[in-house]
Structures are given as structure tokens and as C-alpha cells.
Amino acid sequence: MSKIWVVAADSSRARFFTADKPASALNEIETLSNPEARLHEGDLVSDRGGRGGSGGAVHNYSTGNEAKQEAANRFAAEVCKHLEKGRNSHSFGKLYVMAAPHFLGLLRKHQSDALRGLVSDEIASDLTTQSPERIRARLPEYL
């Protein structure tokens, strides 16, 4: 089992990698996906507040992007749950987190203190669509 894990994530996908040695290449081991992140707000909300009015006044009860934000928040919790499972099974001793800036904030919110203690570095950049070689190039030479 590798002691180094790297996660590259955004609100729609999280890719998990391992590195056998501090200077070795990354091997992708798993991908989690969140298809809700690709939907439009209206597709996520079935009983959305409508427009109502009386006496000519129109009130908009729409809540903006709350459903998309909630879907991203749930996915961040799922990613952290997966990382926590790896931590509990001693699958890694070092963790590198690469995530889109907003999603990185959501991940931080869901990390336990014990998991946070294993994070060696965070990179606020969305690299989920990059090759393992390009992701590795953004990390320190020696993990």
C-alpha cells in the first residue's frame, strides 16, 4: 500500500492517485463523480419558488444557485468521507489536495482534524481534467 495520496477535485469529480515513492509517478486508483454539478440550477430544484404578486408587484422567490452550492457541499463531504476511510485504514500517511479554489474551501470545511494533519500541501487549482503526468508536475519533486 502506498503511503502517499493525491486528490484532484472540483464540484463534479474527484480523482484519487497514489505514489509509491516520494519521487515516483502518480497512479490513478479511483474516481468519484457528482453529475449534479453539471446540471443547471432549474434541473436540480423541482419545487422551486415561483413568482407571485398582488397589486402589480412581482416577487421572485428564487434562491439563486443554492441547489448547486448544496450539491457541491454534499460532494465535498463525500470526498472527505472517502479520504477519512483511507486514513482510518492507514492507506496513506501523506495527502496532497488539489482542488478548484471554491471547492478547496468546501473540502477544508469537511476535513477532520486528524485528516487535516496528514495534508502536506494544498494547491488551489482545478486539475481534474489533466493527465497524471501534468498533475504530478504541479507537485513537489519529492512527495
PDB file of C-alpha atoms in Angstrom:
ATOM      1  CA  MET A   1       0.000   0.000   0.000  1.00  0.00           C
ATOM      2  CA  SER A   2       1.172   3.445  -0.831  1.00  0.00           C
ATOM      3  CA  LYS A   3       1.623   5.970   1.913  1.00  0.00           C
ATOM      4  CA  ILE A   4       1.140   8.989  -0.378  1.00  0.00           C
ATOM      5  CA  TRP A   5      -2.232  10.001  -1.790  1.00  0.00           C
ATOM      6  CA  VAL A   6      -3.086  12.870  -4.096  1.00  0.00           C
ATOM      7  CA  VAL A   7      -6.630  14.047  -4.742  1.00  0.00           C
ATOM      8  CA  ALA A   8      -7.530  16.354  -7.629  1.00  0.00           C
ATOM      9  CA  ALA A   9     -11.106  17.576  -7.248  1.00  0.00           C
ATOM     10  CA  ASP A  10     -13.760  20.034  -8.281  1.00  0.00           C
ATOM     11  CA  SER A  11     -17.500  20.106  -7.669  1.00  0.00           C
ATOM     12  CA  SER A  12     -18.145  17.433 -10.322  1.00  0.00           C
ATOM     13  CA  ARG A  13     -15.262  14.977  -9.993  1.00  0.00           C
ATOM     14  CA  ALA A  14     -12.586  13.778  -7.583  1.00  0.00           C
ATOM     15  CA  ARG A  15      -9.648  11.715  -8.820  1.00  0.00           C
ATOM     16  CA  PHE A  16      -7.506   9.802  -6.336  1.00  0.00           C
ATOM     17  CA  PHE A  17      -3.884   8.914  -7.029  1.00  0.00           C
ATOM     18  CA  THR A  18      -1.099   7.126  -5.193  1.00  0.00           C
ATOM     19  CA  ALA A  19       2.659   7.475  -5.429  1.00  0.00           C
ATOM     20  CA  ASP A  20       4.823   4.507  -4.479  1.00  0.00           C
ATOM     21  CA  LYS A  21       7.849   6.614  -3.569  1.00  0.00           C
ATOM     22  CA  PRO A  22       8.381  10.337  -2.956  1.00  0.00           C
ATOM     23  CA  ALA A  23       9.796  10.865  -6.477  1.00  0.00           C
ATOM     24  CA  SER A  24       7.618   8.397  -8.400  1.00  0.00           C
ATOM     25  CA  ALA A  25       4.823   8.919 -10.905  1.00  0.00           C
ATOM     26  CA  LEU A  26       1.151   9.034  -9.913  1.00  0.00           C
ATOM     27  CA  ASN A  27      -1.134   6.044 -10.361  1.00  0.00           C
ATOM     28  CA  GLU A  28      -4.856   6.740 -10.513  1.00  0.00           C
ATOM     29  CA  ILE A  29      -6.747   4.421  -8.182  1.00  0.00           C
ATOM     30  CA  GLU A  30     -10.297   5.767  -8.132  1.00  0.00           C
ATOM     31  CA  THR A  31     -12.660   8.454  -9.379  1.00  0.00           C
ATOM     32  CA  LEU A  32     -15.785   9.781  -7.695  1.00  0.00           C
ATOM     33  CA  SER A  33     -18.257  11.785  -9.729  1.00  0.00           C
ATOM     34  CA  ASN A  34     -21.027  14.223  -8.940  1.00  0.00           C
ATOM     35  CA  PRO A  35     -23.284  14.508 -12.004  1.00  0.00           C
ATOM     36  CA  GLU A  36     -25.483  17.066 -10.217  1.00  0.00           C
ATOM     37  CA  ALA A  37     -22.687  19.626 -10.569  1.00  0.00           C
ATOM     38  CA  ARG A  38     -23.149  19.642 -14.340  1.00  0.00           C
ATOM     39  CA  LEU A  39     -26.878  20.338 -14.174  1.00  0.00           C
ATOM     40  CA  HIS A  40     -28.480  23.746 -14.346  1.00  0.00           C
ATOM     41  CA  GLU A  41     -29.991  25.131 -11.167  1.00  0.00           C
ATOM     42  CA  GLY A  42     -33.524  24.672 -12.530  1.00  0.00           C
ATOM     43  CA  ASP A  43     -32.851  20.967 -13.152  1.00  0.00           C
ATOM     44  CA  LEU A  44     -31.839  20.475  -9.525  1.00  0.00           C
ATOM     45  CA  VAL A  45     -34.888  22.140  -7.994  1.00  0.00           C
ATOM     46  CA  SER A  46     -38.237  20.528  -8.629  1.00  0.00           C
ATOM     47  CA  ASP A  47     -40.427  22.603  -6.322  1.00  0.00           C
ATOM     48  CA  ARG A  48     -38.756  25.896  -6.946  1.00  0.00           C
ATOM     49  CA  GLY A  49     -40.370  29.035  -5.642  1.00  0.00           C
ATOM     50  CA  GLY A  50     -42.226  30.842  -8.370  1.00  0.00           C
ATOM     51  CA  ARG A  51     -43.266  34.361  -8.957  1.00  0.00           C
ATOM     52  CA  GLY A  52     -46.200  35.781  -7.167  1.00  0.00           C
ATOM     53  CA  GLY A  53     -47.655  39.173  -6.946  1.00  0.00           C
ATOM     54  CA  SER A  54     -50.502  41.252  -5.755  1.00  0.00           C
ATOM     55  CA  GLY A  55     -51.477  44.666  -6.887  1.00  0.00           C
ATOM     56  CA  GLY A  56     -48.947  44.656  -9.711  1.00  0.00           C
ATOM     57  CA  ALA A  57     -45.920  43.894  -7.507  1.00  0.00           C
ATOM     58  CA  VAL A  58     -43.866  40.888  -8.568  1.00  0.00           C
ATOM     59  CA  HIS A  59     -41.870  38.939  -6.022  1.00  0.00           C
ATOM     60  CA  ASN A  60     -39.204  36.491  -7.050  1.00  0.00           C
ATOM     61  CA  TYR A  61     -38.746  33.662  -4.565  1.00  0.00           C
ATOM     62  CA  SER A  62     -35.871  32.074  -6.445  1.00  0.00           C
ATOM     63  CA  THR A  63     -32.836  31.322  -4.336  1.00  0.00           C
ATOM     64  CA  GLY A  64     -30.109  31.719  -6.964  1.00  0.00           C
ATOM     65  CA  ASN A  65     -27.551  28.918  -7.026  1.00  0.00           C
ATOM     66  CA  GLU A  66     -28.391  27.405  -3.647  1.00  0.00           C
ATOM     67  CA  ALA A  67     -29.144  23.935  -5.043  1.00  0.00           C
ATOM     68  CA  LYS A  68     -25.838  23.798  -6.952  1.00  0.00           C
ATOM     69  CA  GLN A  69     -23.992  25.006  -3.871  1.00  0.00           C
ATOM     70  CA  GLU A  70     -25.678  22.362  -1.727  1.00  0.00           C
ATOM     71  CA  ALA A  71     -24.812  19.646  -4.278  1.00  0.00           C
ATOM     72  CA  ALA A  72     -21.152  20.782  -4.214  1.00  0.00           C
ATOM     73  CA  ASN A  73     -21.181  20.810  -0.415  1.00  0.00           C
ATOM     74  CA  ARG A  74     -22.568  17.253  -0.291  1.00  0.00           C
ATOM     75  CA  PHE A  75     -19.926  16.107  -2.767  1.00  0.00           C
ATOM     76  CA  ALA A  76     -17.139  17.717  -0.704  1.00  0.00           C
ATOM     77  CA  ALA A  77     -18.440  15.781   2.310  1.00  0.00           C
ATOM     78  CA  GLU A  78     -18.417  12.571   0.239  1.00  0.00           C
ATOM     79  CA  VAL A  79     -14.829  13.180  -0.905  1.00  0.00           C
ATOM     80  CA  CYS A  80     -13.713  13.799   2.687  1.00  0.00           C
ATOM     81  CA  LYS A  81     -15.555  10.681   3.839  1.00  0.00           C
ATOM     82  CA  HIS A  82     -13.604   8.700   1.244  1.00  0.00           C
ATOM     83  CA  LEU A  83     -10.334  10.273   2.411  1.00  0.00           C
ATOM     84  CA  GLU A  84     -11.264   9.572   6.023  1.00  0.00           C
ATOM     85  CA  LYS A  85     -11.838   5.925   5.146  1.00  0.00           C
ATOM     86  CA  GLY A  86      -8.343   5.790   3.642  1.00  0.00           C
ATOM     87  CA  ARG A  87      -6.889   7.479   6.707  1.00  0.00           C
ATOM     88  CA  ASN A  88      -8.625   5.038   9.061  1.00  0.00           C
ATOM     89  CA  SER A  89      -7.325   2.046   7.098  1.00  0.00           C
ATOM     90  CA  HIS A  90      -3.792   3.539   7.111  1.00  0.00           C
ATOM     91  CA  SER A  91      -3.744   3.619   3.294  1.00  0.00           C
ATOM     92  CA  PHE A  92      -1.740   6.842   3.337  1.00  0.00           C
ATOM     93  CA  GLY A  93       0.379   8.901   5.643  1.00  0.00           C
ATOM     94  CA  LYS A  94       0.665  11.979   3.418  1.00  0.00           C
ATOM     95  CA  LEU A  95      -2.030  13.713   1.430  1.00  0.00           C
ATOM     96  CA  TYR A  96      -1.837  16.351  -1.287  1.00  0.00           C
ATOM     97  CA  VAL A  97      -5.080  18.150  -2.099  1.00  0.00           C
ATOM     98  CA  MET A  98      -5.520  19.886  -5.455  1.00  0.00           C
ATOM     99  CA  ALA A  99      -8.901  21.498  -5.961  1.00  0.00           C
ATOM    100  CA  ALA A 100     -10.696  24.360  -7.623  1.00  0.00           C
ATOM    101  CA  PRO A 101     -10.433  27.286  -5.162  1.00  0.00           C
ATOM    102  CA  HIS A 102     -14.089  27.327  -4.091  1.00  0.00           C
ATOM    103  CA  PHE A 103     -14.217  23.558  -3.785  1.00  0.00           C
ATOM    104  CA  LEU A 104     -10.988  23.555  -1.763  1.00  0.00           C
ATOM    105  CA  GLY A 105     -12.786  25.724   0.799  1.00  0.00           C
ATOM    106  CA  LEU A 106     -15.637  23.213   0.958  1.00  0.00           C
ATOM    107  CA  LEU A 107     -13.177  20.349   1.426  1.00  0.00           C
ATOM    108  CA  ARG A 108     -11.489  22.171   4.301  1.00  0.00           C
ATOM    109  CA  LYS A 109     -14.869  22.575   5.966  1.00  0.00           C
ATOM    110  CA  HIS A 110     -15.450  18.801   5.960  1.00  0.00           C
ATOM    111  CA  GLN A 111     -11.959  17.622   6.952  1.00  0.00           C
ATOM    112  CA  SER A 112     -11.486  16.198  10.417  1.00  0.00           C
ATOM    113  CA  ASP A 113      -8.547  17.467  12.452  1.00  0.00           C
ATOM    114  CA  ALA A 114      -6.838  14.096  12.017  1.00  0.00           C
ATOM    115  CA  LEU A 115      -7.229  14.224   8.230  1.00  0.00           C
ATOM    116  CA  ARG A 116      -6.092  17.852   8.112  1.00  0.00           C
ATOM    117  CA  GLY A 117      -2.961  16.788   9.971  1.00  0.00           C
ATOM    118  CA  LEU A 118      -1.993  14.495   7.081  1.00  0.00           C
ATOM    119  CA  VAL A 119      -2.330  17.203   4.398  1.00  0.00           C
ATOM    120  CA  SER A 120       1.193  18.013   3.237  1.00  0.00           C
ATOM    121  CA  ASP A 121       0.148  20.651   0.715  1.00  0.00           C
ATOM    122  CA  GLU A 122      -2.893  22.209  -0.921  1.00  0.00           C
ATOM    123  CA  ILE A 123      -2.964  23.590  -4.438  1.00  0.00           C
ATOM    124  CA  ALA A 124      -5.906  25.859  -5.285  1.00  0.00           C
ATOM    125  CA  SER A 125      -6.200  24.897  -8.937  1.00  0.00           C
ATOM    126  CA  ASP A 126      -8.651  22.744 -10.891  1.00  0.00           C
ATOM    127  CA  LEU A 127      -6.580  19.944 -12.391  1.00  0.00           C
ATOM    128  CA  THR A 128      -9.253  17.248 -12.631  1.00  0.00           C
ATOM    129  CA  THR A 129      -9.091  17.062 -16.431  1.00  0.00           C
ATOM    130  CA  GLN A 130      -5.288  16.936 -16.595  1.00  0.00           C
ATOM    131  CA  SER A 131      -3.198  13.816 -17.183  1.00  0.00           C
ATOM    132  CA  PRO A 132      -1.491  12.176 -14.203  1.00  0.00           C
ATOM    133  CA  GLU A 133       1.827  13.465 -15.575  1.00  0.00           C
ATOM    134  CA  ARG A 134       0.622  17.073 -15.632  1.00  0.00           C
ATOM    135  CA  ILE A 135      -0.842  16.734 -12.151  1.00  0.00           C
ATOM    136  CA  ARG A 136       2.455  15.264 -10.905  1.00  0.00           C
ATOM    137  CA  ALA A 137       4.336  18.189 -12.464  1.00  0.00           C
ATOM    138  CA  ARG A 138       2.410  20.599 -10.197  1.00  0.00           C
ATOM    139  CA  LEU A 139       3.549  18.763  -7.067  1.00  0.00           C
ATOM    140  CA  PRO A 140       6.928  18.973  -5.311  1.00  0.00           C
ATOM    141  CA  GLU A 141       9.712  16.886  -6.856  1.00  0.00           C
ATOM    142  CA  TYR A 142       9.804  14.765  -3.702  1.00  0.00           C
ATOM    143  CA  LEU A 143       6.460  13.995  -2.124  1.00  0.00           C
TER     144      LEU A 143
END
